[in-house]
Amino acid sequence: MSLEDRLKFNKEVERDNDILSKRRRTFIRTQKKLPETADIADDASFLTFSEEDKASIILPDMWSRIQGLLHTTLLRELMDRHPNLGSQKRKLTDAHISDDSDSESETRPAKSRHHAVLTRRDDVERTYGAGQVQPIPDALLITDAYHSIPISWLTNKALSVLNSFMVGGVVPTKRYTNTNYTSSITMWDISAIMNSILKVLIKAGMTKALIDDFGEYQEAVTNHIRLARMRDKREGQVIADGQLGRHERWASDHHGFFSLQKQKSGSYLDWRGLEAELREERNKSCYKFDLEFYVTRNRETLLEAKLKQFVGLSSSSGESLQNNQHTANQSFRNFSSAPTRPAHDSQSSPCIICAIQGHSIQGHDHAIHPKCLSNRKPLWAKKKVGKVCSLYNNSRTKEVCINYNYISKKPCTTAPISEFTAAPSAAATTQLLVGSVISSERPDCTLWSSVHPPLQYTDFSSTVNLRFSDPSFNTDLQRLFHYNTSPYEANTFDSMLRDSDLLGDYPLLCDNLRNGFPLSDMPPLASTVIHSNLTSCDQYRTEVMAYLDEEITAGQMSGRYTLGLPPPVERYFNPPFVAEVPYPTLESSFEADVYQVKPQGYCIQLGTSIPNSRIANAPPGTQACTLNIAKYHRTCPVLPSHKCWLVMRDLDGMFIIDHVHLFGCTCASGNTGMIGNAAVDIWRVKKVAPILKYEDNLNTFRTLTPDGTSA
């Protein structure tokens, strides 16, 4: 590998290690069996560089070209060795002078060999600390310990200003006397700096309480964790090797939570005020990091932001929001909520009732707007007082879930569509509007449709009681122990998550696809447990045995094995296993006519003519698709060490080993869990629309809009 390729490799390793380390520190410490100070080792190692490589890196031409490719450790090493690296002014040397050659000089005047051609250099703006790791001033550490500094002071450009102008009165300071000190101490005057009109402070962003750019926020996060580490040492904490002090641990957990929110770059302005508020609370009350509290507060904050985004702001409230930043500057403890984006323009996407652009579903008026489609077919739905109802439900009138049709998110509410303050209701029944028009660029949706807490996946790797295959096993048994029947391509997921900058949201997915998903925090097995089958298994013997045969044929189970005879099932697991009960899931028999079945007992309309009539009445150009959903929820491989919990005994006393997770297992949950969410997030980043996670009903279609585009 060339020098540049090795530098790029180390840069990628540093980025990936940082993402995984933050994620695991945030969530693994929540496990009761792990100490809170447990550190998580990085998964990859850096390539090393020889002294010759380092000498070539610091050459002026090479340094200016590859400085941005250096990972933090190497950059710090070179900066420590060469403090003025990259900052020397170019000297006027023979390299800048273009002399004539000896052969030509004889024909030119004698003065010509004394003339120099200077390289033109354009004027540039003065920058402070761009791309360089800045030291933390001692006065800043003391200021933060007593008053909690704004996050905007921790960017590299702000730290550069503090380091450059500490002496001379450019950055205001004040003296503070504490009984614990024999003399007064110096700290920054926060109020004076926030209200300063000095250009250098304004350009460094130090007169604002909040940071506008998510990239600069991440830069400030790194420096805040460094500051917390210094504070731990200054307080004299005894910190064991590989562990974190209390301030550094809190800062890592705090920023790890916010940095790993879904669609972090897009929603940063919505939660940056909450991040500052919780950091201020920590400084005042020393609260420990509480994941459940953070999730609740973040959900409330996003709900409020989406409410403002949807309903829009009046002119007076708009002026009030514009002054929020000024208010925060006067007293940065009173952080304002983020400025909201403008409400969605109803002109940009069509009404989902009549497919006509120019008005939203809320503005649809039966007295004014068309009563049928352009081809004289009936509309998709009708609008009643405060709600939208489907036309195709026989005698029953189902309310339409606008939420599900826009972004395929459950749950929704049954509140009138004009009441946009309704909170999400987990118990609300989701109804679907078939063929609703969805813009190719997903529109802003109603309040309850776009507010949902990000799923958090627990890392059970530290709780697994590892089991290994018996070395005496033959090739077939060795293969059986590690058998993975997943239909998903882990390497493709890994590549697309990296390209979409989503690896931090799903750090466990690719490893789980390759090695298997753990069941949960499973206890060690002291002995083999074999449960007796239920009497209902005998009642439905034919169906149960047929299902097991089908699973074995599909490769999702292996068997049948005996107990104590070759090949013995206990040898496969060695140590013990648990034999579960195969529960028959059959309902009492019923006639084929679906209308004889209680509708509340089934979530799909089995074999009715309703879906056909909906498709038949779809607008011209509508596209539909069908899915083969066989074994839909049986797609997540099980970690080999946990297969001992998924053994079944059939009605003939033979044992069967399951290789995939059970239906509805929360740690995997098929396409509706971690795998499906990752796929949906990747599609959204790539602007694929419409997106719908299939679950029981597929009720999204692509159709032609009046302007000729497909939606």
XYZ file of C-alpha atoms in Angstrom:
711
model
C 0.000 0.000 0.000
C 1.178 3.502 -0.738
C 1.712 6.006 2.061
C -1.521 7.845 1.223
C -3.516 4.595 1.117
C -2.198 3.610 4.548
C -3.093 7.026 5.942
C -6.616 6.762 4.493
C -6.973 3.268 5.978
C -6.021 4.509 9.463
C -8.419 7.446 9.130
C -11.305 5.064 8.364
C -10.300 2.764 11.236
C -10.273 5.731 13.624
C -13.736 6.827 12.459
C -15.243 3.344 12.774
C -13.632 2.687 16.161
C -14.914 5.987 17.477
C -18.478 5.235 16.342
C -18.504 1.734 17.809
C -16.831 2.787 21.037
C -19.346 5.571 21.696
C -22.274 3.320 20.878
C -21.134 0.513 23.128
C -20.218 2.765 26.035
C -23.684 4.265 25.820
C -25.670 1.058 25.847
C -23.480 -1.714 27.284
C -23.067 0.169 30.559
C -26.801 -0.045 31.036
C -26.437 -3.818 31.551
C -26.677 -4.644 35.224
C -23.847 -7.177 35.123
C -21.257 -4.670 33.869
C -19.657 -1.940 35.986
C -20.485 1.538 34.793
C -16.829 2.302 34.204
C -16.223 -0.656 31.899
C -14.266 0.417 28.822
C -14.875 -1.104 25.408
C -11.827 -1.916 23.338
C -11.720 -0.818 19.725
C -12.260 -3.494 17.112
C -9.510 -2.606 14.674
C -5.814 -1.693 14.879
C -3.882 1.029 13.087
C -1.132 0.514 10.551
C 2.268 1.698 11.803
C 4.621 4.102 10.050
C 8.409 4.060 9.976
C 10.565 7.062 10.771
C 11.232 7.427 7.035
C 7.488 7.657 6.427
C 7.103 10.303 9.135
C 10.012 12.281 7.711
C 8.390 12.319 4.280
C 5.025 13.357 5.736
C 6.389 16.599 7.225
C 7.907 17.773 3.940
C 6.132 21.052 3.023
C 4.611 19.844 -0.250
C 3.579 16.494 1.202
C 2.215 18.040 4.429
C -0.073 20.475 2.624
C -1.489 17.629 0.540
C -2.074 14.865 3.117
C -2.513 16.731 6.410
C -6.231 15.944 6.417
C -5.551 12.194 6.079
C -3.666 11.863 9.383
C -5.448 10.133 12.242
C -5.423 11.887 15.620
C -2.610 9.905 17.280
C -0.152 10.406 14.429
C -1.116 14.074 14.065
C -0.465 14.737 17.757
C 2.883 12.944 17.599
C 4.070 15.015 14.650
C 2.771 18.275 16.155
C 4.597 17.519 19.422
C 7.827 16.858 17.551
C 7.465 19.861 15.256
C 5.454 22.611 17.028
C 5.619 24.963 14.035
C 4.708 22.317 11.490
C 2.609 23.768 8.699
C 2.758 27.353 10.003
C 6.158 28.501 8.657
C 6.101 31.282 6.124
C 7.728 30.416 2.863
C 11.129 32.000 2.495
C 12.397 33.571 -0.659
C 14.956 31.012 -1.810
C 16.427 29.925 -5.080
C 13.433 27.624 -5.460
C 11.235 30.716 -5.907
C 13.576 32.323 -8.414
C 13.573 31.297 -12.049
C 17.079 31.989 -13.394
C 18.043 31.634 -16.995
C 20.167 28.673 -17.952
C 23.906 29.162 -18.501
C 23.591 28.669 -22.240
C 20.949 31.375 -22.592
C 22.571 33.836 -20.205
C 25.410 34.527 -22.603
C 23.036 36.135 -25.103
C 21.129 38.159 -22.511
C 22.153 41.327 -20.663
C 24.241 40.756 -17.573
C 21.479 42.099 -15.310
C 19.065 39.354 -16.368
C 20.655 36.728 -14.104
C 19.892 38.960 -11.096
C 16.161 39.278 -11.895
C 13.721 37.011 -9.996
C 10.243 35.800 -10.963
C 8.156 35.579 -7.767
C 5.282 33.123 -7.424
C 1.956 34.877 -6.941
C 0.248 34.203 -3.618
C -3.375 35.225 -3.067
C -4.570 36.888 0.117
C -6.445 34.590 2.503
C -8.567 35.104 5.589
C -6.912 34.552 8.944
C -8.142 31.303 10.532
C -7.842 30.083 14.077
C -7.190 26.452 14.799
C -8.683 25.034 11.626
C -8.060 21.279 11.519
C -5.672 21.337 14.485
C -6.035 19.801 17.921
C -6.069 22.690 20.384
C -4.971 22.478 24.032
C -7.533 23.171 26.749
C -6.636 26.388 28.630
C -6.496 26.029 32.403
C -8.796 29.025 32.857
C -11.411 27.319 30.680
C -11.314 24.218 32.869
C -11.899 26.315 35.980
C -14.680 28.314 34.309
C -16.530 25.159 33.291
C -16.244 23.703 36.787
C -18.045 26.707 38.294
C -20.350 28.040 35.587
C -20.588 25.513 32.702
C -19.307 27.054 29.484
C -21.331 27.191 26.233
C -20.703 24.325 23.829
C -19.679 26.876 21.173
C -16.516 27.603 23.170
C -15.221 24.075 22.618
C -14.784 24.147 18.848
C -11.193 24.173 17.630
C -11.457 27.740 16.329
C -12.797 28.977 19.684
C -10.063 27.166 21.628
C -7.480 28.666 19.292
C -8.753 32.159 20.116
C -8.678 31.425 23.847
C -5.118 30.112 23.613
C -3.935 32.983 21.407
C -5.449 35.914 23.300
C -5.365 34.783 26.905
C -2.971 37.611 27.660
C -3.706 41.171 26.628
C -7.362 41.605 27.510
C -8.864 40.557 24.157
C -10.888 37.801 25.833
C -12.402 39.216 29.044
C -11.507 37.459 32.292
C -12.412 37.965 35.927
C -11.020 36.990 39.295
C -12.807 34.589 41.601
C -11.916 33.867 45.215
C -12.846 30.587 46.850
C -12.267 29.554 50.439
C -10.596 26.370 49.186
C -7.901 28.436 47.516
C -5.205 30.472 49.181
C -5.465 33.073 46.431
C -7.929 34.159 43.783
C -8.228 32.297 40.499
C -8.756 33.553 36.956
C -11.665 32.465 34.783
C -13.330 33.746 31.656
C -16.068 36.346 32.003
C -18.910 34.493 30.259
C -21.366 37.385 30.256
C -18.830 39.841 28.821
C -17.773 37.436 26.071
C -21.340 36.541 25.059
C -22.179 40.248 24.675
C -18.875 41.231 23.064
C -18.742 43.015 19.705
C -15.132 42.027 19.004
C -14.823 40.623 15.495
C -12.419 37.866 16.514
C -14.862 36.514 19.107
C -17.835 36.733 16.746
C -15.982 34.901 13.967
C -14.978 32.176 16.406
C -18.654 31.683 17.300
C -18.058 32.496 20.970
C -20.870 35.042 21.194
C -23.501 32.368 20.502
C -24.644 29.816 23.044
C -25.445 27.093 20.510
C -23.697 25.662 17.466
C -25.526 25.733 14.138
C -23.539 23.044 12.330
C -23.651 19.386 13.398
C -20.072 18.827 12.213
C -18.799 21.571 14.528
C -20.878 20.087 17.340
C -19.069 16.754 16.915
C -15.768 18.639 17.012
C -16.831 20.315 20.261
C -17.892 16.927 21.682
C -14.356 15.588 21.321
C -12.941 18.616 23.128
C -15.607 18.452 25.847
C -14.647 14.847 26.610
C -10.991 15.931 26.776
C -11.957 18.708 29.179
C -13.901 16.242 31.349
C -10.875 13.941 31.454
C -8.699 16.845 32.635
C -11.258 17.702 35.308
C -11.197 14.118 36.613
C -7.437 14.303 36.980
C -7.566 17.775 38.572
C -10.009 16.487 41.196
C -7.548 13.749 42.120
C -9.785 10.833 41.180
C -8.139 7.432 41.328
C -8.869 5.937 37.918
C -7.831 2.377 37.137
C -6.295 1.521 33.784
C -8.903 1.050 31.103
C -11.595 2.896 33.058
C -13.067 6.386 32.864
C -13.438 9.052 35.512
C -16.924 10.145 36.492
C -16.913 13.361 34.441
C -15.467 11.742 31.318
C -17.868 8.810 31.641
C -20.862 11.145 31.874
C -19.682 13.263 28.934
C -19.176 10.158 26.777
C -22.632 8.797 27.601
C -24.309 12.197 27.220
C -22.838 13.075 23.842
C -23.000 9.464 22.671
C -26.774 9.536 23.101
C -27.263 12.719 21.080
C -24.654 11.943 18.420
C -26.322 8.645 17.573
C -29.878 9.828 17.090
C -31.545 8.751 13.859
C -31.109 11.249 11.051
C -28.795 13.184 13.335
C -27.746 15.759 10.771
C -31.357 16.582 9.946
C -32.770 16.728 13.463
C -29.773 18.370 15.176
C -31.420 21.796 15.301
C -34.400 20.223 17.060
C -32.471 18.721 19.994
C -29.430 20.973 20.396
C -31.247 23.087 22.993
C -32.104 19.965 25.006
C -28.468 18.850 24.894
C -27.357 22.188 26.337
C -30.093 22.114 28.989
C -29.100 18.645 30.228
C -25.426 19.641 30.257
C -26.312 22.666 32.401
C -28.335 20.455 34.779
C -25.339 18.178 35.158
C -23.137 21.114 36.142
C -25.637 22.307 38.754
C -26.813 19.024 40.265
C -24.290 16.363 39.150
C -27.061 14.083 37.881
C -25.927 10.672 36.652
C -26.612 9.685 33.058
C -30.121 8.181 32.886
C -30.904 6.625 29.499
C -34.650 6.323 30.129
C -34.882 9.986 31.160
C -32.943 11.062 28.057
C -35.215 9.057 25.750
C -38.322 10.601 27.330
C -37.024 14.175 27.172
C -35.793 13.750 23.613
C -39.166 12.374 22.527
C -40.943 15.365 24.074
C -38.534 17.791 22.410
C -38.964 16.273 18.956
C -42.739 16.222 19.419
C -42.760 19.941 20.174
C -40.473 20.689 17.223
C -42.632 18.706 14.815
C -45.745 20.453 16.106
C -44.233 23.850 15.321
C -43.059 22.599 11.951
C -46.486 21.311 10.961
C -48.845 24.018 12.108
C -46.488 26.853 11.103
C -45.793 29.977 13.061
C -47.624 33.263 13.135
C -45.660 36.406 12.406
C -45.419 37.266 16.071
C -44.249 33.819 17.058
C -41.804 33.871 14.154
C -40.261 37.058 15.474
C -40.114 35.477 18.903
C -38.243 32.460 17.573
C -35.805 34.686 15.696
C -34.928 36.301 18.993
C -34.316 32.967 20.720
C -30.627 32.985 19.882
C -30.276 36.530 21.234
C -32.038 35.473 24.437
C -29.686 32.525 24.776
C -26.700 34.831 24.342
C -27.845 37.036 27.233
C -27.975 34.062 29.566
C -26.872 30.890 27.844
C -28.471 28.810 30.572
C -31.887 29.636 29.092
C -31.366 27.728 25.886
C -34.058 28.208 23.294
C -35.544 25.496 21.173
C -34.185 25.291 17.656
C -35.625 27.466 14.882
C -38.160 25.371 13.064
C -38.237 24.735 9.361
C -41.106 26.206 7.356
C -44.283 24.167 7.263
C -44.718 21.931 4.230
C -46.081 23.750 1.195
C -49.371 22.208 0.161
C -48.598 23.147 -3.448
C -45.712 20.651 -3.666
C -47.632 17.384 -3.212
C -51.154 16.320 -4.176
C -54.142 15.775 -1.945
C -54.347 12.075 -1.104
C -58.126 12.046 -1.592
C -58.469 13.399 -5.141
C -54.812 13.336 -6.323
C -55.022 17.017 -7.309
C -52.167 19.372 -6.487
C -52.809 22.788 -5.005
C -54.375 21.820 -1.701
C -53.713 19.438 1.175
C -55.987 16.745 2.557
C -57.022 19.173 5.296
C -58.082 21.696 2.652
C -60.074 19.252 0.534
C -63.631 20.511 0.045
C -66.231 18.249 -1.603
C -68.190 21.304 -2.709
C -65.252 22.728 -4.661
C -62.879 19.925 -5.563
C -63.586 17.007 -7.937
C -65.973 14.301 -6.773
C -64.282 11.630 -8.873
C -60.996 10.946 -10.617
C -60.226 12.232 -14.090
C -61.333 8.915 -15.621
C -64.706 9.184 -13.831
C -63.787 6.504 -11.304
C -64.672 7.145 -7.643
C -62.233 8.765 -5.244
C -60.118 6.766 -2.850
C -61.858 8.052 0.220
C -64.383 10.524 1.478
C -63.921 13.283 4.012
C -66.275 13.437 6.936
C -66.369 15.874 9.826
C -62.908 15.820 11.337
C -61.728 12.612 9.645
C -61.115 10.754 6.409
C -62.896 7.443 5.788
C -62.424 4.669 3.279
C -65.073 4.024 0.636
C -64.440 0.293 0.432
C -65.472 -1.331 3.695
C -68.972 -2.641 3.018
C -71.272 -1.491 5.806
C -68.433 -0.527 8.118
C -66.735 2.848 7.774
C -63.036 2.674 8.580
C -61.046 5.744 9.383
C -58.000 6.288 7.220
C -54.597 6.403 8.877
C -52.868 9.290 7.107
C -49.840 8.508 9.218
C -49.362 5.033 7.745
C -49.917 6.150 4.175
C -47.325 8.903 4.285
C -44.361 7.232 6.001
C -45.551 3.745 6.997
C -45.163 4.444 10.703
C -47.471 3.151 13.414
C -49.336 4.104 15.514
C -51.756 6.865 14.571
C -54.618 8.536 16.363
C -58.298 8.671 15.592
C -58.500 12.338 16.519
C -59.964 14.773 13.962
C -57.419 15.715 11.334
C -57.723 19.363 12.327
C -56.564 18.630 15.861
C -52.830 18.554 15.354
C -51.952 18.558 19.040
C -53.024 14.948 19.528
C -50.278 12.775 20.968
C -49.376 9.377 19.489
C -51.514 6.544 20.826
C -49.945 3.105 20.909
C -53.355 1.509 21.291
C -54.962 3.190 18.307
C -56.062 0.894 15.508
C -54.208 1.467 12.259
C -56.392 1.663 9.178
C -55.050 1.974 5.662
C -55.946 4.037 2.635
C -55.150 1.960 -0.431
C -53.457 3.771 -3.282
C -52.833 7.032 -1.454
C -50.708 9.388 -3.494
C -47.203 9.707 -2.080
C -44.796 12.280 -3.406
C -41.498 10.920 -4.729
C -39.867 13.368 -2.341
C -41.424 12.401 0.960
C -43.536 15.335 2.199
C -43.590 16.729 5.677
C -46.248 14.755 7.529
C -48.675 15.320 10.325
C -47.451 15.731 13.859
C -48.089 12.195 15.042
C -46.890 10.558 11.834
C -43.294 11.752 11.987
C -42.602 11.624 15.706
C -41.339 8.266 16.835
C -38.539 7.379 19.268
C -35.473 5.763 17.693
C -35.144 2.078 18.443
C -32.224 1.184 20.667
C -30.663 -2.225 20.263
C -28.938 -3.763 23.261
C -25.540 -5.371 22.816
C -25.708 -8.757 24.570
C -22.192 -9.811 23.536
C -20.779 -9.399 27.035
C -23.493 -11.644 28.538
C -23.085 -14.646 26.227
C -21.926 -17.886 27.833
C -19.795 -19.032 24.931
C -20.107 -22.596 23.683
C -17.783 -24.246 21.204
C -18.230 -27.202 18.905
C -16.678 -30.478 20.022
C -13.284 -30.915 18.276
C -14.150 -34.573 17.733
C -17.179 -33.660 15.597
C -17.073 -34.710 11.991
C -17.383 -32.133 9.231
C -21.178 -32.319 9.080
C -21.623 -31.692 12.816
C -19.073 -28.866 12.743
C -21.026 -27.267 9.923
C -24.295 -27.793 11.782
C -23.031 -25.989 14.874
C -22.148 -22.833 12.928
C -24.939 -23.122 10.361
C -26.298 -19.724 9.281
C -29.393 -19.680 7.094
C -29.792 -15.906 6.806
C -30.972 -14.697 3.372
C -29.301 -11.319 3.924
C -25.900 -10.281 2.587
C -23.958 -8.848 5.544
C -21.182 -7.337 3.404
C -23.715 -5.436 1.310
C -25.386 -4.063 4.440
C -21.967 -3.045 5.776
C -21.062 -1.217 2.569
C -24.396 0.595 2.261
C -24.492 1.588 5.938
C -21.043 3.129 5.559
C -21.971 4.927 2.343
C -25.129 6.298 4.002
C -23.299 7.307 7.218
C -25.599 5.015 9.224
C -23.063 2.590 10.675
C -23.284 4.345 14.028
C -27.025 3.676 14.166
C -26.593 -0.051 13.506
C -23.173 -1.081 14.917
C -24.402 -4.587 15.801
C -26.280 -5.498 12.629
C -23.511 -6.748 10.336
C -21.826 -8.840 13.035
C -25.188 -10.345 13.971
C -25.962 -11.206 10.355
C -22.607 -12.940 10.009
C -22.489 -14.703 13.381
C -26.107 -14.858 14.537
C -28.364 -12.754 16.763
C -28.258 -13.497 20.513
C -31.567 -14.268 22.191
C -31.095 -12.024 25.215
C -29.153 -12.039 28.486
C -29.490 -15.796 28.928
C -28.420 -17.509 32.199
C -25.956 -20.412 32.205
C -27.492 -23.887 32.006
C -26.631 -26.224 34.869
C -28.466 -29.236 33.443
C -30.574 -30.332 30.491
C -34.274 -29.433 30.668
C -36.825 -31.309 28.542
C -40.403 -30.034 28.645
C -43.366 -32.280 27.987
C -45.459 -31.533 24.928
C -48.922 -30.073 25.369
C -51.974 -32.224 24.831
C -53.013 -29.976 21.946
C -49.986 -31.255 20.015
C -51.579 -34.705 19.891
C -54.876 -33.160 18.861
C -53.204 -31.491 15.870
C -50.498 -34.097 15.310
C -50.675 -33.987 11.511
C -50.369 -30.200 11.356
C -47.534 -30.027 13.916
C -45.451 -32.737 12.256
C -46.073 -31.211 8.821
C -44.875 -27.820 10.050
C -41.685 -29.294 11.526
C -41.023 -31.226 8.307
C -41.492 -28.030 6.333
C -39.036 -26.112 8.523
C -36.424 -28.866 8.252
C -36.816 -28.967 4.475
C -36.423 -25.178 4.301
C -33.135 -25.436 6.222
C -34.347 -23.359 9.145
C -34.308 -26.377 11.480
C -32.120 -29.495 11.631
C -33.054 -32.937 12.827
C -34.274 -35.344 13.790
C -31.883 -36.452 16.546
C -32.096 -38.941 19.369
C -31.099 -38.699 23.002
C -28.193 -40.927 24.009
C -27.829 -42.638 20.626
C -25.680 -41.539 17.685
C -25.890 -38.831 16.631
C -26.872 -37.724 20.161
C -28.313 -34.232 20.446
C -26.517 -33.638 23.755
C -23.148 -34.086 22.044
C -24.064 -31.326 19.657
C -24.527 -28.808 22.486
C -22.251 -30.165 25.211
C -23.007 -28.736 27.823
C -26.801 -28.957 28.520
C -29.737 -27.718 26.457
C -33.416 -26.870 26.868
C -36.055 -28.700 24.824
C -38.998 -26.348 24.278
C -42.615 -27.200 23.494
C -43.899 -26.874 19.897
C -47.090 -24.861 20.374
C -49.741 -25.472 17.707
C -51.062 -22.131 16.452
C -54.215 -23.399 14.743
C -57.558 -21.742 15.340
C -60.770 -23.708 15.400
C -61.820 -24.684 11.881
C -64.085 -22.392 9.930
C -65.745 -22.242 6.552
C -63.881 -20.824 3.587
C -66.166 -17.825 3.357
C -64.192 -15.125 5.116
C -67.310 -13.326 6.264
C -67.929 -16.219 8.687
C -64.748 -15.233 10.559
C -64.772 -12.641 13.310
C -62.967 -9.669 11.780
C -61.300 -8.622 15.036
C -59.512 -11.978 15.184
C -57.612 -11.397 11.948
C -55.556 -8.454 10.762
C -55.901 -9.109 7.029
C -58.840 -9.554 4.708
C -58.342 -13.182 3.693
C -59.623 -13.912 0.224
C -62.198 -11.126 0.069
C -63.042 -9.160 -3.020
C -62.280 -5.861 -1.303
C -58.586 -5.649 -2.348
C -59.566 -6.536 -5.916
C -62.180 -3.800 -6.045
C -59.712 -1.269 -4.715
C -57.153 -2.184 -7.343
C -59.801 -2.117 -10.059
C -60.760 1.432 -9.094
C -57.185 2.710 -8.894
C -56.255 5.741 -11.029
C -54.726 4.997 -14.448
C -51.023 4.204 -14.181
C -51.145 2.769 -10.670
C -48.468 0.147 -10.045
C -48.881 -2.666 -7.528
C -46.592 -5.467 -6.419
C -47.007 -8.828 -4.729
C -44.722 -10.358 -2.146
C -43.812 -13.939 -1.360
C -44.020 -13.875 2.418
C -43.246 -17.515 3.168
C -41.116 -17.718 6.333
C -41.190 -13.927 6.443
C -40.464 -13.616 10.155
C -38.080 -16.597 10.208
C -35.087 -14.862 8.658
C -32.802 -13.941 11.586
C -30.006 -16.434 12.362
C -29.387 -17.454 15.974
C -25.997 -17.167 17.653
C -24.587 -20.741 17.890
C -24.034 -20.392 21.645
C -27.766 -19.727 22.097
C -29.108 -22.559 19.934
C -29.182 -24.714 23.061
C -32.310 -22.769 24.061
C -34.096 -23.530 20.783
C -34.405 -27.326 20.771
C -37.808 -28.939 20.202
C -39.011 -32.501 20.635
C -41.518 -33.751 18.111
C -44.395 -36.106 18.842
C -42.207 -39.162 18.156
C -39.658 -38.127 20.794
C -37.036 -36.942 18.277
C -35.170 -33.675 18.833
C -34.983 -30.788 16.372
C -32.559 -27.833 16.476
C -33.764 -24.378 15.408
C -31.313 -22.132 13.535
C -33.439 -18.970 13.311
C -35.221 -16.762 15.799
C -38.785 -17.376 16.809
C -41.616 -15.265 15.481
C -41.837 -11.967 17.371
C -38.482 -12.208 19.153
C -37.785 -8.581 20.092
C -34.004 -8.825 19.756
C -34.324 -9.682 16.057
C -37.974 -9.515 14.883
C -37.365 -10.329 11.247
C -37.796 -7.611 8.659
C -39.723 -5.457 11.121
C -36.800 -5.071 13.521
C -33.154 -4.122 13.176
C -32.815 -5.486 9.634
C -35.911 -3.797 8.259
C -35.203 -0.491 9.976
C -31.684 -0.427 8.545
C -33.020 -1.105 5.045
C -35.641 1.641 5.375
C -33.064 4.143 6.643
C -30.725 3.317 3.754
C -33.542 3.823 1.257
C -34.462 7.156 2.796
C -30.869 8.393 2.585
C -30.809 7.350 -1.068
C -34.187 9.111 -1.590
C -36.033 5.953 -2.617
C -39.792 6.508 -2.357
C -42.352 5.418 -1.435
C -41.014 3.328 1.440
C -43.180 0.887 3.363
C -42.135 -1.830 5.786
C -44.425 -4.733 4.982
C -46.351 -6.050 7.975
C -49.645 -7.873 7.431
C -50.915 -5.463 4.780
C -49.245 -3.898 1.766
C -51.316 -0.860 0.925
C -48.944 1.475 -0.870
C -49.094 1.998 -4.621
C -47.294 4.143 -7.167
C -49.655 6.147 -9.346
C -49.535 8.904 -11.942
C -50.338 12.402 -10.696
C -52.207 14.977 -12.817
C -48.948 16.636 -13.864
C -47.728 13.373 -15.395
C -45.186 12.409 -12.746
C -45.240 9.125 -10.852
C -45.941 9.307 -7.135
